[in-house]
């Protein structure tokens, strides 16, 4: 899909956009999820289930501001912004769960059920596909997570920014994306919230157009929170984002992305192995490789020093 190089800026877009985003964009986002993941289902997302935010971190922050005093579970290794966010909101009690290499850093539904019961978790935050391990939760396990969240009355927040970066299927199935919204029964009652945007799947991070999809009551609370947190997303770019979210175009874009990044992944893994890296858990998604440096010579077996040496070599 060709990215816009010129954007219309109508006079009315000089004004602030609504804090939760303009209705046409919110409608387009709801339609995208209904078309890709909820065909034939009675409960459908509407524009009122969508909140547009100026970036993914803003989305996370709005969700956090809308949630009450709870114990919050998250996983390690994980996207570092979660830990930063949880440290800012003092009403949260952050509770990390370490994932094992032996289990491919996999989020197991049985483990989540146990963590909720034993630690009294009221909220769980997780990326899927997984940043930075490159793993992905799919199909039946996503269905189990929805069931557990409903049964235990625990809100599940899924960061789906890499929903198109999956390579666990055969190439002829390119264009297939993943979202827990496929397994939500009632969009207004099930405690499932997802965050996504143009940042990764469209490679448009500079636009800062992202969204949160969830129950109407949560979206309403996030609108109130956004009014004092950051005020909302850029108005002209919200208008420019609408045609990008046509479901047919989205699938074509995802297929091209998967073909391109699968080839990149395969090349990088091959070269890393050729120069001596032992990749124990190969990525099935995202554009990350989770590496163990312990077998390298000292001092480059230390993460920060390895990073600094990569900078010197302009890697």
Coordinates of C-alpha atoms in Angstrom, one line a residue:
X1 CA 0.0 0.0 0.0
X2 CA 1.4 3.4 -1.0
X3 CA 1.8 5.7 2.0
X4 CA 0.3 9.2 1.8
X5 CA 2.7 11.9 0.7
X6 CA 0.2 14.7 0.7
X7 CA -2.6 15.1 3.2
X8 CA -5.7 17.3 2.9
X9 CA -6.1 19.6 5.8
X10 CA -9.7 20.9 5.8
X11 CA -10.5 24.0 7.7
X12 CA -12.5 22.2 10.4
X13 CA -9.5 20.0 11.2
X14 CA -7.7 23.2 12.5
X15 CA -9.8 22.6 15.6
X16 CA -9.2 20.1 18.4
X17 CA -10.5 16.7 17.6
X18 CA -12.7 15.0 20.2
X19 CA -10.5 13.5 23.0
X20 CA -11.5 10.0 22.1
X21 CA -11.0 10.6 18.4
X22 CA -13.2 11.6 15.4
X23 CA -16.2 9.4 14.8
X24 CA -15.4 8.4 11.2
X25 CA -12.0 7.0 12.3
X26 CA -13.4 5.2 15.3
X27 CA -16.1 3.7 13.0
X28 CA -13.4 2.6 10.5
X29 CA -11.5 0.9 13.3
X30 CA -14.5 -0.9 14.6
X31 CA -15.4 -2.1 11.1
X32 CA -11.8 -3.4 10.6
X33 CA -12.1 -5.6 13.7
X34 CA -15.6 -6.8 12.9
X35 CA -14.6 -7.7 9.3
X36 CA -11.3 -9.4 10.1
X37 CA -12.3 -11.2 13.4
X38 CA -16.0 -11.1 14.1
X39 CA -17.9 -12.1 10.9
X40 CA -21.2 -13.7 11.8
X41 CA -21.0 -12.9 15.5
X42 CA -24.0 -11.3 17.2
X43 CA -22.0 -8.8 19.2
X44 CA -20.2 -6.3 17.1
X45 CA -17.9 -3.4 17.9
X46 CA -19.2 0.2 17.2
X47 CA -17.4 3.5 17.2
X48 CA -18.3 3.8 20.9
X49 CA -16.0 0.8 21.6
X50 CA -13.0 2.7 20.2
X51 CA -10.7 5.3 21.7
X52 CA -8.1 7.0 19.5
X53 CA -4.9 8.0 21.3
X54 CA -1.7 9.8 20.3
X55 CA 0.6 6.8 20.5
X56 CA 0.6 3.4 22.2
X57 CA 2.0 4.7 25.5
X58 CA -0.8 7.2 25.7
X59 CA -3.3 4.3 25.2
X60 CA -1.7 2.4 28.0
X61 CA -1.7 5.4 30.2
X62 CA -5.4 6.1 29.5
X63 CA -6.3 2.5 30.3
X64 CA -4.3 2.7 33.6
X65 CA -6.0 6.0 34.5
X66 CA -9.4 4.4 33.9
X67 CA -8.8 1.3 36.1
X68 CA -9.3 1.2 39.8
X69 CA -6.9 0.1 42.6
X70 CA -5.9 -3.4 41.6
X71 CA -3.0 -5.9 41.6
X72 CA -1.6 -5.9 38.1
X73 CA 0.2 -8.9 36.6
X74 CA 2.7 -8.7 33.8
X75 CA 5.4 -11.0 32.4
X76 CA 9.2 -10.9 32.1
X77 CA 10.7 -10.5 29.6
X78 CA 8.2 -7.9 28.4
X79 CA 7.9 -4.5 26.7
X80 CA 9.7 -2.2 29.2
X81 CA 7.0 0.5 29.1
X82 CA 4.7 -1.6 31.1
X83 CA 7.0 -1.6 34.1
X84 CA 7.5 2.2 33.7
X85 CA 3.7 2.8 33.5
X86 CA 3.0 0.6 36.6
X87 CA 5.6 2.5 38.6
X88 CA 3.9 5.8 37.9
X89 CA 0.4 4.8 39.0
X90 CA 0.7 4.3 42.7
X91 CA -2.8 2.8 42.9
X92 CA -1.4 -0.4 41.2
X93 CA 0.4 -3.2 42.9
X94 CA 2.6 -4.6 40.1
X95 CA 3.3 -8.3 40.2
X96 CA 5.7 -9.8 37.6
X97 CA 5.7 -13.4 36.5
X98 CA 8.9 -14.7 34.9
X99 CA 8.6 -16.8 31.8
X100 CA 10.9 -19.8 31.2
X101 CA 13.1 -20.4 28.2
X102 CA 12.3 -24.1 28.5
X103 CA 8.7 -23.2 27.8
X104 CA 9.7 -20.9 24.9
X105 CA 8.7 -17.9 27.1
X106 CA 5.2 -18.9 26.5
X107 CA 2.2 -17.4 28.3
X108 CA 0.4 -20.5 29.4
X109 CA -3.4 -20.2 30.2
X110 CA -3.0 -22.6 33.1
X111 CA -0.3 -20.4 34.6
X112 CA -2.4 -17.3 34.2
X113 CA -5.3 -18.9 36.0
X114 CA -3.0 -19.9 38.9
X115 CA -1.5 -16.4 39.1
X116 CA -4.9 -14.8 39.2
X117 CA -6.1 -17.1 42.0
X118 CA -2.9 -17.1 44.1
X119 CA -2.1 -13.4 43.7
X120 CA -5.5 -11.8 43.4
X121 CA -4.8 -10.2 40.0
X122 CA -7.4 -7.7 38.9
X123 CA -5.6 -6.7 35.7
X124 CA -3.1 -8.4 33.4
X125 CA -1.1 -6.6 30.7
X126 CA 0.6 -8.6 28.0
X127 CA 1.8 -8.1 24.4
X128 CA 0.7 -10.5 21.7
X129 CA 2.6 -11.1 19.5
X130 CA 5.2 -11.0 22.2
X131 CA 7.7 -8.1 22.5
X132 CA 10.7 -8.9 22.8
X133 CA 10.7 -12.7 22.6
X134 CA 9.0 -13.0 19.2
X135 CA 6.4 -15.6 20.3
X136 CA 2.7 -15.5 19.6
X137 CA -0.5 -16.8 21.4
X138 CA -3.1 -18.0 18.9
X139 CA -6.4 -19.7 18.4
X140 CA -7.5 -22.0 21.3
X141 CA -5.2 -20.5 23.9
X142 CA -6.6 -17.0 23.1
X143 CA -10.1 -18.4 23.6
X144 CA -9.0 -19.9 26.9
X145 CA -7.6 -16.5 28.0
X146 CA -11.0 -14.8 27.3
X147 CA -12.8 -17.6 29.3
X148 CA -10.4 -17.2 32.3
X149 CA -10.7 -13.4 32.3
X150 CA -14.5 -13.7 32.3
X151 CA -14.6 -16.4 34.9
X152 CA -12.2 -14.7 37.3
X153 CA -13.4 -11.2 36.5
X154 CA -9.9 -10.0 35.6
X155 CA -9.4 -7.4 33.0
X156 CA -7.0 -8.5 30.2
X157 CA -5.2 -5.8 28.3
X158 CA -3.6 -7.1 25.1
X159 CA -1.0 -5.0 23.3
X160 CA -1.5 -6.1 19.7
X161 CA 0.9 -3.8 17.9
X162 CA 2.6 -6.7 16.1
X163 CA -0.7 -8.4 15.1
X164 CA 0.4 -8.6 11.4
X165 CA 4.0 -9.7 12.1
X166 CA 3.4 -13.4 12.4
X167 CA 5.2 -16.2 10.5
X168 CA 3.7 -19.3 12.2
X169 CA 1.7 -20.2 9.1
X170 CA 2.6 -21.4 5.6
X171 CA 3.5 -18.6 3.2
X172 CA 0.3 -19.1 1.1
X173 CA -1.7 -18.0 4.2
X174 CA 0.1 -14.6 4.3
X175 CA -2.3 -11.9 5.3
X176 CA -3.6 -13.7 8.3
X177 CA -3.4 -11.6 11.5
X178 CA -4.0 -12.4 15.1
X179 CA -6.3 -10.7 17.7
X180 CA -8.0 -11.8 20.9
X181 CA -11.1 -9.8 19.7
X182 CA -11.9 -12.9 17.6
X183 CA -12.8 -14.8 20.8
X184 CA -14.7 -12.0 22.7
X185 CA -18.4 -13.1 23.1
X186 CA -19.9 -9.7 24.2
X187 CA -17.9 -6.6 23.3
X188 CA -19.4 -4.6 26.1
X189 CA -19.3 -7.2 28.9
X190 CA -16.2 -9.2 28.4
X191 CA -13.2 -7.7 30.3
X192 CA -11.0 -7.6 27.2
X193 CA -9.1 -4.5 26.0
X194 CA -6.7 -4.3 23.1
X195 CA -4.3 -1.6 22.0
X196 CA -3.0 -1.3 18.4
X197 CA -2.3 1.4 15.9
X198 CA -0.6 2.6 12.7
X199 CA 2.8 2.5 14.4
X200 CA 4.0 -1.0 13.5
X201 CA 1.6 -2.7 11.1
X202 CA 1.7 0.4 8.8
X203 CA 5.2 1.5 9.7
X204 CA 3.9 5.0 10.5
X205 CA 5.2 5.7 14.0
X206 CA 5.5 9.4 13.4
X207 CA 1.8 9.8 12.9
X208 CA 1.1 8.8 16.5
X209 CA -2.3 7.4 15.6
X210 CA -3.2 4.5 17.8
X211 CA -6.4 3.1 19.4
X212 CA -7.8 1.2 22.3
X213 CA -10.8 -1.2 21.6
X214 CA -12.9 -2.5 24.5
X215 CA -16.2 -2.2 26.4
X216 CA -18.1 1.1 26.0
X217 CA -17.8 1.8 29.7
X218 CA -14.0 1.6 29.6
X219 CA -13.8 3.8 26.5
X220 CA -16.0 6.4 28.2
X221 CA -13.7 6.5 31.2
X222 CA -10.6 6.7 29.0
X223 CA -12.1 9.7 27.2
X224 CA -12.4 11.5 30.6
X225 CA -8.8 10.5 31.5
X226 CA -7.5 11.7 28.1
X227 CA -8.9 15.2 28.6
X228 CA -6.3 15.9 31.3
X229 CA -3.5 13.5 30.2
X230 CA -2.7 14.5 26.6
X231 CA -5.8 16.0 25.0
X232 CA -6.1 13.6 22.1
X233 CA -4.5 12.7 18.7
X234 CA -3.7 14.9 15.7
X235 CA -6.9 15.9 13.9
X236 CA -5.7 16.0 10.2
X237 CA -3.8 12.7 10.6
X238 CA -6.9 11.0 12.0
X239 CA -8.7 12.0 8.8
X240 CA -5.7 10.7 6.7
X241 CA -5.8 7.4 8.6
X242 CA -9.3 6.4 7.6
X243 CA -8.7 5.1 4.1
X244 CA -5.7 3.0 5.4
X245 CA -8.1 0.9 7.5
X246 CA -10.1 -0.6 4.6
X247 CA -10.1 -4.3 5.5
X248 CA -9.3 -5.5 2.0
X249 CA -6.3 -3.2 1.8
X250 CA -5.3 -4.1 5.3
X251 CA -5.0 -7.8 4.4
X252 CA -3.0 -7.0 1.3
X253 CA -0.7 -4.9 3.4
X254 CA -0.3 -7.6 6.0
X255 CA 0.5 -10.2 3.3
X256 CA 3.2 -8.1 1.9
X257 CA 4.6 -7.3 5.3
X258 CA 4.7 -10.9 6.3
X259 CA 6.5 -11.9 3.1
X260 CA 9.1 -9.2 3.6
X261 CA 9.8 -9.6 7.3
X262 CA 9.7 -13.4 7.2
X263 CA 12.6 -13.2 4.7
X264 CA 14.4 -10.7 6.9
X265 CA 13.9 -12.9 10.0
X266 CA 15.3 -16.0 8.1
X267 CA 18.3 -14.0 6.9
X268 CA 19.1 -12.6 10.3
X269 CA 18.8 -15.9 12.1
X270 CA 21.0 -17.6 9.5
X271 CA 23.7 -15.0 9.9
X272 CA 23.6 -15.0 13.7
X273 CA 24.0 -18.7 13.8
X274 CA 26.9 -18.5 11.3
X275 CA 28.8 -16.1 13.5
X276 CA 28.3 -18.2 16.6
X277 CA 25.1 -17.2 18.3
X278 CA 23.1 -20.0 19.8
X279 CA 19.4 -19.0 19.3
X280 CA 17.5 -21.3 21.6
X281 CA 14.0 -19.8 21.0
X282 CA 13.5 -18.7 17.4
X283 CA 10.8 -16.0 16.8
X284 CA 7.5 -16.9 15.2
X285 CA 6.4 -13.2 15.2
X286 CA 7.4 -9.5 15.6
X287 CA 10.9 -8.4 14.4
X288 CA 12.9 -9.2 17.5
X289 CA 15.3 -12.0 18.3
X290 CA 15.7 -12.8 22.0
X291 CA 19.4 -13.7 22.4
X292 CA 21.5 -15.2 25.2
X293 CA 25.0 -13.6 25.3
X294 CA 26.5 -15.9 27.9
X295 CA 28.5 -17.9 25.4
X296 CA 30.3 -14.8 24.0
X297 CA 33.7 -13.8 25.2
X298 CA 33.9 -11.3 28.1
X299 CA 33.1 -8.4 28.2
X300 CA 30.7 -8.6 25.3
X301 CA 28.7 -11.2 27.1
X302 CA 27.2 -8.3 29.1
X303 CA 24.2 -6.8 27.5
X304 CA 25.0 -3.1 27.8
X305 CA 28.6 -3.6 26.6
X306 CA 27.4 -5.7 23.7
X307 CA 25.0 -2.9 22.8
X308 CA 27.8 -0.3 23.0
X309 CA 30.1 -2.4 20.8
X310 CA 27.3 -2.8 18.2
X311 CA 27.0 1.0 18.1
X312 CA 30.7 1.3 17.5
X313 CA 30.4 -1.1 14.6
X314 CA 27.3 0.8 13.3
X315 CA 25.2 -2.3 13.4

